[in-house]
Coordinates of C-alpha atoms in Angstrom, one line a residue:
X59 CA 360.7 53.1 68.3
X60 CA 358.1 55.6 69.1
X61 CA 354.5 56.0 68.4
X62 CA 354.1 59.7 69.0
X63 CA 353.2 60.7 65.9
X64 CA 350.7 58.1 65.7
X65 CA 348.8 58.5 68.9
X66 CA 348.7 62.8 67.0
X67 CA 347.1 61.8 64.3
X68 CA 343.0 61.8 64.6
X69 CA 341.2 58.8 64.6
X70 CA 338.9 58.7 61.3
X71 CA 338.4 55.4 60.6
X72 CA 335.1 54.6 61.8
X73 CA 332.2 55.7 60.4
X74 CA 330.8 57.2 57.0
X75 CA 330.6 60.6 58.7
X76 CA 333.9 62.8 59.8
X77 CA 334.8 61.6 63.5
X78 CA 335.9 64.6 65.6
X79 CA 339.4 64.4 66.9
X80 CA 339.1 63.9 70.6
X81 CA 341.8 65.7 72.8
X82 CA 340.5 64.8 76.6
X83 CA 338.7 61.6 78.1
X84 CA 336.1 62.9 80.2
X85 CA 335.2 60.0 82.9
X86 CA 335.0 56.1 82.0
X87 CA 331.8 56.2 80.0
X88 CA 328.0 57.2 79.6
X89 CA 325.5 54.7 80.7
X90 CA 322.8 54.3 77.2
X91 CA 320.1 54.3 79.5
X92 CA 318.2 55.4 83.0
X93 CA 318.5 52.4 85.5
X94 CA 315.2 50.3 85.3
X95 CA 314.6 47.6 87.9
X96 CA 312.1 46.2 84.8
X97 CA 315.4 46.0 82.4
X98 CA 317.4 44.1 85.1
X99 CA 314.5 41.6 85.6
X100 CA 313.7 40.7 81.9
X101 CA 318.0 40.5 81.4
X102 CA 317.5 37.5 84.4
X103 CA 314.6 36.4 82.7
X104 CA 316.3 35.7 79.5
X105 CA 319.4 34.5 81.4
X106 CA 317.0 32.1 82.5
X107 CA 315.9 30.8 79.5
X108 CA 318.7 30.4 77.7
X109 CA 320.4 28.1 80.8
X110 CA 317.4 25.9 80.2
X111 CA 317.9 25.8 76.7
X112 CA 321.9 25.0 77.2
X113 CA 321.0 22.5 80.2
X114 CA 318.2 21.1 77.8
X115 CA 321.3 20.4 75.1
X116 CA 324.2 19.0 78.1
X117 CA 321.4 16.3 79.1
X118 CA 320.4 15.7 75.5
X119 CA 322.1 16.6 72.6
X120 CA 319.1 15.2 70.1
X121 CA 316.7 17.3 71.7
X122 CA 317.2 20.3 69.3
X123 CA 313.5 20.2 68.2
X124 CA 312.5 20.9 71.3
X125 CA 315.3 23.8 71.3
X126 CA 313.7 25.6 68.4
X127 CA 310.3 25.3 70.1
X128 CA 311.8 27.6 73.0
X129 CA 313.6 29.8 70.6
X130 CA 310.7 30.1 68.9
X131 CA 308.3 31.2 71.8
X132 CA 311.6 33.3 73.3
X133 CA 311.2 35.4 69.8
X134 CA 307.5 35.7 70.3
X135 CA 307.6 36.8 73.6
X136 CA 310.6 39.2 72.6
X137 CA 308.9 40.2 69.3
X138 CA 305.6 40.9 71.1
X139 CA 307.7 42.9 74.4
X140 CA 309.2 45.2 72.1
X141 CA 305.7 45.6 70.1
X142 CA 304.0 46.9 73.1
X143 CA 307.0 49.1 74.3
X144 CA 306.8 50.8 70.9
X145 CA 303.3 51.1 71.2
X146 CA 303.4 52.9 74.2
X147 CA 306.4 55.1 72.9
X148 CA 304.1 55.9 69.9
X149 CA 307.6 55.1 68.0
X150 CA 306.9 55.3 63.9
X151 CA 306.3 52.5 61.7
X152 CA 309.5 51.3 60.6
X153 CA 310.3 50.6 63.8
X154 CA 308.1 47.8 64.0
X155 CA 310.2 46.0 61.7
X156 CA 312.6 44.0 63.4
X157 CA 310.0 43.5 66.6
X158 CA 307.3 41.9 63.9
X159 CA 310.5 39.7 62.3
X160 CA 311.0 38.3 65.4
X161 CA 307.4 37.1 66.1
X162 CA 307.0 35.9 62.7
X163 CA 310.2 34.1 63.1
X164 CA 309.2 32.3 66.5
X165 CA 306.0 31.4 64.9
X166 CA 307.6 29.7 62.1
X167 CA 309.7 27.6 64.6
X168 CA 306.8 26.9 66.9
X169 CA 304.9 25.7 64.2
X170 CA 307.5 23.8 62.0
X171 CA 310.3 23.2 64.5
X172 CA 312.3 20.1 62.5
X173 CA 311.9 22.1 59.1
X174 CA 313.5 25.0 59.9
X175 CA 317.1 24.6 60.9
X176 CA 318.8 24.6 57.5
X177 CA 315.8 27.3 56.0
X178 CA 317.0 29.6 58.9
X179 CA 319.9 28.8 58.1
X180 CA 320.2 30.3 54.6
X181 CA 317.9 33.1 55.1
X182 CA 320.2 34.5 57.8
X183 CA 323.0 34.0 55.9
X184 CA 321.0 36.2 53.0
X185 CA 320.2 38.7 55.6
X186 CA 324.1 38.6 56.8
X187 CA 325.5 38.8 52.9
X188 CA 322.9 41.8 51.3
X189 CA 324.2 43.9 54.7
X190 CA 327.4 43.0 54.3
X191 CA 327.1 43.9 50.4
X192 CA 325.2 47.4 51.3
X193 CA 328.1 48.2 53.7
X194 CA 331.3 47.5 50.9
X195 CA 329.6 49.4 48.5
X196 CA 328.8 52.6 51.0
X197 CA 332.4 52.0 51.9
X198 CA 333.5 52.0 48.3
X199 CA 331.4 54.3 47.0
X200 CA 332.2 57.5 49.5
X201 CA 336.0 56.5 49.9
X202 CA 337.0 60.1 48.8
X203 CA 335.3 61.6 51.8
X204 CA 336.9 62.4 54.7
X205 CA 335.7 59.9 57.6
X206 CA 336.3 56.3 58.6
X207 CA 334.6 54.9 55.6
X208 CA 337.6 51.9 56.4
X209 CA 335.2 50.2 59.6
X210 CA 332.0 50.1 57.4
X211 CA 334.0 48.5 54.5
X212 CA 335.5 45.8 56.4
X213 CA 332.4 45.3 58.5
X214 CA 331.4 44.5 55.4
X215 CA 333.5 41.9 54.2
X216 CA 333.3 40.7 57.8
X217 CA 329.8 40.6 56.8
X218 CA 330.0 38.1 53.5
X219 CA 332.6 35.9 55.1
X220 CA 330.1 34.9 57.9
X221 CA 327.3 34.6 55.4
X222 CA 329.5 32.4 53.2
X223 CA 330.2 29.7 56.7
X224 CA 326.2 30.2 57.1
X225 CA 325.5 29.0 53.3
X226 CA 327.8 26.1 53.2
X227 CA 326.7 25.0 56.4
X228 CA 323.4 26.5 57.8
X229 CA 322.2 23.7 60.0
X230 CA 325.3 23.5 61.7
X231 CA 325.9 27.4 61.7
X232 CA 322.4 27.7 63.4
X233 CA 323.0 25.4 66.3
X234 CA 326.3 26.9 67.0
X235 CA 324.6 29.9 66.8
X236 CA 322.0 29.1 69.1
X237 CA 324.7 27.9 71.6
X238 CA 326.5 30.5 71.9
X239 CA 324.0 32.8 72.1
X240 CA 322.5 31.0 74.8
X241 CA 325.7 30.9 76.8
X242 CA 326.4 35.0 75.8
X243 CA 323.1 36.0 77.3
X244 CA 323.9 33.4 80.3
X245 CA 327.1 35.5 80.9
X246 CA 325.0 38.6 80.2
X247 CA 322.2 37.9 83.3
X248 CA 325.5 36.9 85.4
X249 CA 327.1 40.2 84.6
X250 CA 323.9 42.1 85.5
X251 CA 323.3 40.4 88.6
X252 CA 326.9 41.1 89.6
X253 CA 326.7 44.6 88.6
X254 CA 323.8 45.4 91.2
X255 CA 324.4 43.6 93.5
X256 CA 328.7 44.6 93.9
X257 CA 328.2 48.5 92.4
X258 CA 325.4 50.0 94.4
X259 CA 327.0 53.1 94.2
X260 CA 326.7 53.1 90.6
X261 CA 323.2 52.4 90.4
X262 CA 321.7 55.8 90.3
X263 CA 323.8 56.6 86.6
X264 CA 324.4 53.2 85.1
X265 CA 321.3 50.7 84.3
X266 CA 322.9 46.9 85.0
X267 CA 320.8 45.8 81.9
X268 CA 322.8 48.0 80.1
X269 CA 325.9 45.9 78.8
X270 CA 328.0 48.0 76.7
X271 CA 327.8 50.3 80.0
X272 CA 328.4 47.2 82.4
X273 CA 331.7 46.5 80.4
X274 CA 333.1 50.1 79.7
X275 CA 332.7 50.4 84.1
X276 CA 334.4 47.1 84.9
X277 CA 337.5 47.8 82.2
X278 CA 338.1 51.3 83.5
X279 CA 338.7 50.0 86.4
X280 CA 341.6 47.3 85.7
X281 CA 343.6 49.4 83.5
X282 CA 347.6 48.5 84.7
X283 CA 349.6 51.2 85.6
X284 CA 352.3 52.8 83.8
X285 CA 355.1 50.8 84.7
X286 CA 353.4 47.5 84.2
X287 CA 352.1 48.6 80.6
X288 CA 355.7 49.8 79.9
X289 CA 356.9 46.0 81.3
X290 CA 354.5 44.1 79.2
X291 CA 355.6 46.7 75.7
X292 CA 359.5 45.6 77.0
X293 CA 358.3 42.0 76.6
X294 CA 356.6 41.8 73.2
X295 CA 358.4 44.2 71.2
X296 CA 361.7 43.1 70.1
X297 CA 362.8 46.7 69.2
X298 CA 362.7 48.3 72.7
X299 CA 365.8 48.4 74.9
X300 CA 369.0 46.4 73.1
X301 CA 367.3 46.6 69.6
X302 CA 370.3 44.7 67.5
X303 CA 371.4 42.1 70.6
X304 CA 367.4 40.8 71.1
X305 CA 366.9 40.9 67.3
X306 CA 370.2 39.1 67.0
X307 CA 369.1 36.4 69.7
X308 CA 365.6 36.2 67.9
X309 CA 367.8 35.1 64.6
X310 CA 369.5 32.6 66.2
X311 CA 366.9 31.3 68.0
X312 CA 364.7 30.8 65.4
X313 CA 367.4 29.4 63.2
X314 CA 368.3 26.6 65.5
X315 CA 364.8 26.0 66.2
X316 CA 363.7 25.4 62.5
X317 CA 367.1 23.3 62.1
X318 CA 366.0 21.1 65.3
X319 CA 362.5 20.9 63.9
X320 CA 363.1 19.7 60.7
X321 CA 365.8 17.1 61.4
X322 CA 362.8 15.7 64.2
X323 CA 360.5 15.8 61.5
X324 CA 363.0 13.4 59.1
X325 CA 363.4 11.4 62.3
X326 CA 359.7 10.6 62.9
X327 CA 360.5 12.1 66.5
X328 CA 357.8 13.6 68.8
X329 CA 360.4 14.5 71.5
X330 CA 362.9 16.1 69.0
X331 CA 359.8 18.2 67.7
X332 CA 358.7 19.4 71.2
X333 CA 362.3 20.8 72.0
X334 CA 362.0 22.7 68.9
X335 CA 358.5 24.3 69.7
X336 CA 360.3 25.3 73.7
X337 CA 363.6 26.9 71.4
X338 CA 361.2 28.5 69.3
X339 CA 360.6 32.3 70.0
X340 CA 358.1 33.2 67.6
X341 CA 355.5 34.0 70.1
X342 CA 357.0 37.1 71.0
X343 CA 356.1 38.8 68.1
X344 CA 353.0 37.3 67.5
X345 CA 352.3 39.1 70.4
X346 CA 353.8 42.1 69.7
X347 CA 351.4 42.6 66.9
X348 CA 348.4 42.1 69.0
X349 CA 349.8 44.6 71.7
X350 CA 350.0 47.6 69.4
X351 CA 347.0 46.4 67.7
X352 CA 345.0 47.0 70.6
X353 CA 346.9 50.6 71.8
X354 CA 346.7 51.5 68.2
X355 CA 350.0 52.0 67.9
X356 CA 350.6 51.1 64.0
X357 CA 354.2 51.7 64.1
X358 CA 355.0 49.0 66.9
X359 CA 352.5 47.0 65.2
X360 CA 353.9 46.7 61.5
X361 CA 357.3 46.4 63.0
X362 CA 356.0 43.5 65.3
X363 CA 354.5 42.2 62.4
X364 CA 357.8 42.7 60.1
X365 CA 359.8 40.6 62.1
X366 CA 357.1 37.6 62.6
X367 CA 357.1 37.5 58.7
X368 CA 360.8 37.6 58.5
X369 CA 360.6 35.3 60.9
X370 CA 358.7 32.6 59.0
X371 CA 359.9 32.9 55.8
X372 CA 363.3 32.6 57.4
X373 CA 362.2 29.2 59.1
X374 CA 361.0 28.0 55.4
X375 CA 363.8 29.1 54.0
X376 CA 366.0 26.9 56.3
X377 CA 363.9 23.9 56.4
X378 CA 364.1 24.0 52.3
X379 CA 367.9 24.2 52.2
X380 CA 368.6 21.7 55.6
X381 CA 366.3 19.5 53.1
X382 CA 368.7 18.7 50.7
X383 CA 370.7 16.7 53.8
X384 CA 367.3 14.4 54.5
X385 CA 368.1 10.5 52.4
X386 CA 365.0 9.5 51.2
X387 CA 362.7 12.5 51.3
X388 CA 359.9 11.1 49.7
X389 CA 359.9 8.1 52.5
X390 CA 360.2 11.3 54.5
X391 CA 357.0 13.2 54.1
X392 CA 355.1 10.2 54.7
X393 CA 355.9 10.0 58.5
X394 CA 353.4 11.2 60.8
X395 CA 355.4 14.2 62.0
X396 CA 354.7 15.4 58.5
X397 CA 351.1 14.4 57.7
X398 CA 349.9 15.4 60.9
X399 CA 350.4 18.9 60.4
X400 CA 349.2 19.4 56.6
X401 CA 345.8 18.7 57.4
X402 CA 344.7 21.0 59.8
X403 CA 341.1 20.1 61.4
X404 CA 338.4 23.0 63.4
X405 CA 340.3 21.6 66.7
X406 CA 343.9 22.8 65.6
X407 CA 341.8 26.1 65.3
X408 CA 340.5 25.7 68.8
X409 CA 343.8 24.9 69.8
X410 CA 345.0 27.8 69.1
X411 CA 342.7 30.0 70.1
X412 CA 342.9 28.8 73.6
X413 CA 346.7 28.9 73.4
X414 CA 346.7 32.6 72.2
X415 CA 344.8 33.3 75.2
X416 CA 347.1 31.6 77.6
X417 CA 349.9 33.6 75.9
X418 CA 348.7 37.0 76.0
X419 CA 347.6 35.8 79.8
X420 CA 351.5 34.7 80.9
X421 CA 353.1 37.6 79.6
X422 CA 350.6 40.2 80.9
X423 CA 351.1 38.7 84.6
X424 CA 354.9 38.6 85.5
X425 CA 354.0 35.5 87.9
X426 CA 352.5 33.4 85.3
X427 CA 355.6 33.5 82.8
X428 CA 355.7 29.5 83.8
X429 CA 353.1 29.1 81.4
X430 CA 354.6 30.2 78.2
X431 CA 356.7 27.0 77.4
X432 CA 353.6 25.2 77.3
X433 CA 351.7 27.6 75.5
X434 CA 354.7 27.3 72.8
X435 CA 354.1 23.2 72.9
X436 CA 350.3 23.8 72.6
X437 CA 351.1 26.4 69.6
X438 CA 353.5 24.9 67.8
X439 CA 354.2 27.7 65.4
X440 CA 358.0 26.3 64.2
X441 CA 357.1 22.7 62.9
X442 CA 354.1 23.7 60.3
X443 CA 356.8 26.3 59.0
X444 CA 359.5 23.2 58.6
X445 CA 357.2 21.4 57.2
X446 CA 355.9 23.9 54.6
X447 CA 360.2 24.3 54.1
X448 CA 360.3 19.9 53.5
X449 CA 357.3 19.6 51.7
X450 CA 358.2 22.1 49.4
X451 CA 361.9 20.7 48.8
X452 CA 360.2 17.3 47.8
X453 CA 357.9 19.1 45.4
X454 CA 354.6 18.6 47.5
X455 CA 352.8 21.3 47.0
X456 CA 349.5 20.1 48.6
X457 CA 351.0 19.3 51.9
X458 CA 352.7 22.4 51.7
X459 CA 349.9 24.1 51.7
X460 CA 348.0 22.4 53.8
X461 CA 351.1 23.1 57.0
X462 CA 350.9 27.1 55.7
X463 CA 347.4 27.1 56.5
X464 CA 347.8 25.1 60.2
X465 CA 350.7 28.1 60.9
X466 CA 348.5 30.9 59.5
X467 CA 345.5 29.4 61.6
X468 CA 348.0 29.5 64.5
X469 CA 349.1 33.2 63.9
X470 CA 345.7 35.0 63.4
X471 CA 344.2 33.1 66.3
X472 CA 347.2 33.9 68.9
X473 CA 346.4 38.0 67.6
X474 CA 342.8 37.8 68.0
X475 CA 342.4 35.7 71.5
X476 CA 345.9 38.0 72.6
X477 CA 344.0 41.3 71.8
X478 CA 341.1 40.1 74.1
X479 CA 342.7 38.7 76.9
X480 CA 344.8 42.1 76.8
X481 CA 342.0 44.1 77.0
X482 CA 340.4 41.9 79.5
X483 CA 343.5 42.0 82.0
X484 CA 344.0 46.0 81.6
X485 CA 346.5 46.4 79.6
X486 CA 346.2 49.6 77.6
X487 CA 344.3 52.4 79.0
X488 CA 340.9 52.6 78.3
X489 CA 341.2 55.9 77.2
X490 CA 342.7 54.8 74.5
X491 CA 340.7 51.9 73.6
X492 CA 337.8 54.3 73.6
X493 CA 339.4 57.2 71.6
X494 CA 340.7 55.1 69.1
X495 CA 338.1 52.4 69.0
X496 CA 337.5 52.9 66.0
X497 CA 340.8 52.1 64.4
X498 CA 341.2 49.2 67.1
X499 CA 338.0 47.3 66.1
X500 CA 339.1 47.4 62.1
X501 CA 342.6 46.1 63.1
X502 CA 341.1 43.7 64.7
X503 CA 337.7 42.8 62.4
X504 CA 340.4 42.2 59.4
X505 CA 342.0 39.7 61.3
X506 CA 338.8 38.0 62.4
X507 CA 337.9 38.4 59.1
X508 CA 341.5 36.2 58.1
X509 CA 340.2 33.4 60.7
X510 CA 336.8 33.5 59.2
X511 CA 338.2 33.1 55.6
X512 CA 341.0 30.0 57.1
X513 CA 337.6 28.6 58.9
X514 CA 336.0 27.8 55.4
X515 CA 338.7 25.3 54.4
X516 CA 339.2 23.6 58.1
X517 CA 335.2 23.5 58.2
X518 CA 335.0 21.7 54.6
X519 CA 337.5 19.3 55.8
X520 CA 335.7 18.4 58.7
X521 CA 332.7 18.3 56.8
X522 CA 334.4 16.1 54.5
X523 CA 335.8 13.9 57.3
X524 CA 333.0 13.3 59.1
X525 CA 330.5 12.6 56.2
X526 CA 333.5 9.6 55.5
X527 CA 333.6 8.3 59.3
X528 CA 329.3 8.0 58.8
X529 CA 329.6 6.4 55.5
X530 CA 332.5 4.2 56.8
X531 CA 329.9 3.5 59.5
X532 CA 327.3 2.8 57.7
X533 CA 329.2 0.6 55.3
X534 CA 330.2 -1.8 58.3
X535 CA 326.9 -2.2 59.4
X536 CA 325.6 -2.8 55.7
X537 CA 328.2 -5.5 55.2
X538 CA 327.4 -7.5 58.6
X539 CA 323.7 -7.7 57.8
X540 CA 325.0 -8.8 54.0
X541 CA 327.1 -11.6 55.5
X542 CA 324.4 -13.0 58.1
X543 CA 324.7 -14.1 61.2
X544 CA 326.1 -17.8 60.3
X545 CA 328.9 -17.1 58.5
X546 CA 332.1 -18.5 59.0
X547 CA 333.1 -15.2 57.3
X548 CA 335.6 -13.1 58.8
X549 CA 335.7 -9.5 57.8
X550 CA 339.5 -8.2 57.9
X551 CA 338.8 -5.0 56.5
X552 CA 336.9 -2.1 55.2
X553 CA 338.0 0.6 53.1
X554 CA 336.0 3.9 51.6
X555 CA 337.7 5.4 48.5
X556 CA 335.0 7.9 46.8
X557 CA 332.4 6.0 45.5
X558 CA 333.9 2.5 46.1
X559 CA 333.8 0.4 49.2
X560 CA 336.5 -2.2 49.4
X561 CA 335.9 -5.3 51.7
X562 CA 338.6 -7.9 52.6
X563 CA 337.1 -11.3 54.0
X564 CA 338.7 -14.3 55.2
X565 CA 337.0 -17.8 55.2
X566 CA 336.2 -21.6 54.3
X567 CA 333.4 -20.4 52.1
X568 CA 332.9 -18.0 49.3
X569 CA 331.3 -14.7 50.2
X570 CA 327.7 -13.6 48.9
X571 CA 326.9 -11.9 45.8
X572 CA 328.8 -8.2 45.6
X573 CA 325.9 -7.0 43.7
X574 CA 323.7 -7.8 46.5
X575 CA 325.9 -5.6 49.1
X576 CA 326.5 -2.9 45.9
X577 CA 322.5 -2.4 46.4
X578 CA 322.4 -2.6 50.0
X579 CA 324.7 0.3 50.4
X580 CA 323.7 2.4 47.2
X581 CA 319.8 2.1 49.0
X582 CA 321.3 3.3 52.3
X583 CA 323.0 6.2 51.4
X584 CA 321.0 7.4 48.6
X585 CA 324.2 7.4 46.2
X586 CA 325.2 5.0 43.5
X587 CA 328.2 2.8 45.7
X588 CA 330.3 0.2 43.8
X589 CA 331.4 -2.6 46.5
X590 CA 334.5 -4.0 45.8
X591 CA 334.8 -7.7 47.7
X592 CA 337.9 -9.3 47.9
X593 CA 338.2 -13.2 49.6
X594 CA 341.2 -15.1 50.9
X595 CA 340.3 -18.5 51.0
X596 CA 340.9 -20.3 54.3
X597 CA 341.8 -24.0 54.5
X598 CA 342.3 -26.4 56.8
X599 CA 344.9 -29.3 56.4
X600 CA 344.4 -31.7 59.2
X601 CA 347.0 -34.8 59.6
X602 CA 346.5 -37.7 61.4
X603 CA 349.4 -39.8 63.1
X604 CA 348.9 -43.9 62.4
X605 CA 349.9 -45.5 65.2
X606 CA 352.7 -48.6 64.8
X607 CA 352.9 -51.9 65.9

């Protein structure tokens, strides 16, 4: 398959005005700005900072109060930089803006530091979701025109699905937040420091506090050759070379892996399951997509994509029918093969973000192909698609549901990390990432847009787990300190269901009041809790021996 007539047609997908069809690459990049020894000292500055705030967290995680007191003075020193800079520029009023946010901001946190966290929460996620708004409706609104009015659109939904993480959970949002930005502007100092210090001859055009400029230099210069570009493309995509005979094997393949993985699952067998994910070739695909994603190459991506969906439905479709062969389904779904896979948790995303990286990684570098069977263990792609194909045969439609979302968390995370580690390890050259960036970033925002939307679920489970683990914990401790310390009381259980607390208890003497530990619990956790006690009675029979004459 070719991609000629893609790479001819002109890149307008952009921006809101026309982008001019660009015919040569003239060198790597333009550096934004003049090198300043100034820029490279406050970029280490601010590196410096923000490893004391990370340090500050690693020693003690509590200490987040003290966090927002550095933030906050970081912003006022930033807001009150930029102030004078514009000052001194003479730069018009609007300008000022964003510089006299910031210091407002930083005041606000320096003032009320234990306060603010779920308040700046929900007015960032405001700010996020009116910009995000504005930009679907200037996307919307000037479709007709010529021009790339397809970026600014899905910037936009990019835009409201962040805002909607930020509103359901703003404290916890605005600590990861602060993290990672801590650690990006870590890596940023690093990267300057590097710059300068290992590209000297660079200097007198590119400004190391300059980033984007930083980045564009260091890609242009690990772009692969042709003929390990053309070796990686051989890998991924199914259609080049023997078309029919890989396609067949793909067919195959996947067929006895779903039939291996779903007789595993009826077995309750871990080992079983693991050969399945090794048989499985799924990945390939999955990474054929990302690959012409990020060489905008839309043909070799849709037919990349084409057979991945084939793919799966095929594996479903198999599971279903090798169903009807499984005695007792019902006993079945209840293993832990089963249930372990249709509640997918923030770490299964994780998971597979890290594995899509390792992926993309093995199959980029012909000397770490080792690596792929266990990137297909740590994936696991085959077994959520059996058990979607089980489930569904026994009528479950909620576990069902919950393995297509663990699989479609899997998929969208192997594309995204994939496209980054190819990018990182050269593949592609960059002067086609730069002349079709444009269609490359809105590939690519639409499916972090997907893991954004699959986040919202796996983050209210989470939620949902968590806030049970500190009730649980809080129960236990309630019902201790209802027993006493002299009880002969044994406490064999404890069970949250909603709004109820069951506790089972075995001993001589009857338990205390459940009113009493109803109270107790419904004052610690400022929610009306009904304690259900339940008692087994323990007696002793003791039988003395008479002694005979």
């Amino acid at each position: 398959m070719s991609d000629i007539e893609d790479n001819e047609r002109p890149d307008i997908t952009g921006e809101l005005e026309p982008v001019p069809e660009q015919t040569e690459f003239d060198g790597p990049f333009e550096s934004r700005s003049e090198p300043s020894a100034s820029g490279l000292v406050w970029v280490v500055v601010q590196g410096a900072i923000a490893a004391g705030v990370l340090l500050l967290l690693a020693f003690d995680p509590y200490a987040f109060t003290a966090v927002e007191e550095i933030i906050g003075f970081g912003l006022i020193a930033f807001g009150v930089f930029e102030i004078a800079q514009l000052f001194r520029s003479h730069s018009r009023l609007g300008a000022y803006i964003q510089p006299a946010a910031a210091v407002a901001g930083g005041v606000v946190l320096w003032v009320w530091p234990s306060q603010t966290l779920t308040i700046a929460g929900y007015l960032v996620a405001g700010v996020i979701a009116v910009r995000g708004l504005h930009d679907v409706w200037a996307g919307v609104r000037r479709w007709h025109e010529e021009g790339a009015n397809t970026w600014v659109f899905v910037r936009g939904l990019l835009a409201i699905g962040l805002s909607i993480l930020l509103f359901l959970f703003p404290s916890q949002s605005v600590a990861l937040i602060v993290v990672t930005g801590a650690g990006l502007v870590v890596i940023r100092a690093v990267m300057a420091v590097w710059f300068a210090i290992a590209n000297r001859d660079a200097l007198s055009t590119i400004d190391p506090a300059d980033t984007y400029a930083v980045i564009t230099y260091w890609l242009s210069r690990r772009e692969m050759d042709a003929a390990a570009a053309e070796d990686v493309e051989d890998r991924v995509f199914l259609f080049r070379g023997d078309a029919k005979e890989r396609l067949w094997r793909f067919g195959v393949l996947m067929t006895l892996a779903t039939a291996i993985a779903t007789f595993g699952l009826a077995t309750d067998s871990t080992a079983v399951v693991i050969g399945a994910m090794l048989v499985a070739p799924l990945m390939t695909p999955i990474l054929g997509v990302s690959a012409g994603l990020i060489n905008g190459k839309t043909r070799s991506t849709l037919a990349s994509a084409a057979i991945t969906a084939l793919g799966a439905i095929g594996a479903v479709f198999v599971a279903w029918a090798l169903s009807a062969l499984i005695p007792d389904i019902d006993a079945v779904i209840q293993n832990g093969q089963i249930t372990s896979r249709t509640s997918p948790s923030l770490l299964d995303l994780a998971i597979a973000l890290a594995a899509g990286a390792a992926g993309a990684y093995g199959v980029s570098r012909a000397e770490s192909t080792d690596a792929l069977p266990g990137v297909a263990v740590a994936i696991a792609l085959v077994p959520p698609l059996a058990v979607v194909g089980v489930t569904l045969h026994a009528g479950d439609l909620n576990q069902a549901s919950g393995a297509l979302l663990l699989f479609l968390t899997n998929l969208f995370s192997i594309i995204l990390m994939a496209g980054l580690v190819f990018v990182l390890v050269g593949f592609g050259t960059w002067s086609r990432l730069y002349n079709r960036r444009n269609r490359i970033r809105v590939s690519f925002a639409m499916v972090a847009l997907a893991i954004i939307l699959i986040t919202i679920p796996l983050a209210i489970t989470a939620s949902d787990v968590i806030t049970q683990q500190n009730f649980l914990r809080s129960a236990s401790s309630e019902v201790s300190d209802w027993l006493g310390d002299d009880t002969e009381l044994r406490i064999s259980s404890i069970e949250v269901d909603g709004e109820r607390v069951y506790v089972d208890l075995i001993g001589p003497e009857p338990p205390p009041s459940a009113v009493l530990l109803s109270n107790a619990l419904t004052a610690d956790t400022n929610r009306t809790v009904v304690a259900v006690v339940r008692w087994i009675e323990e007696q002793e029979d003791i039988g003395l021996t008479t002694g005979s004459d």
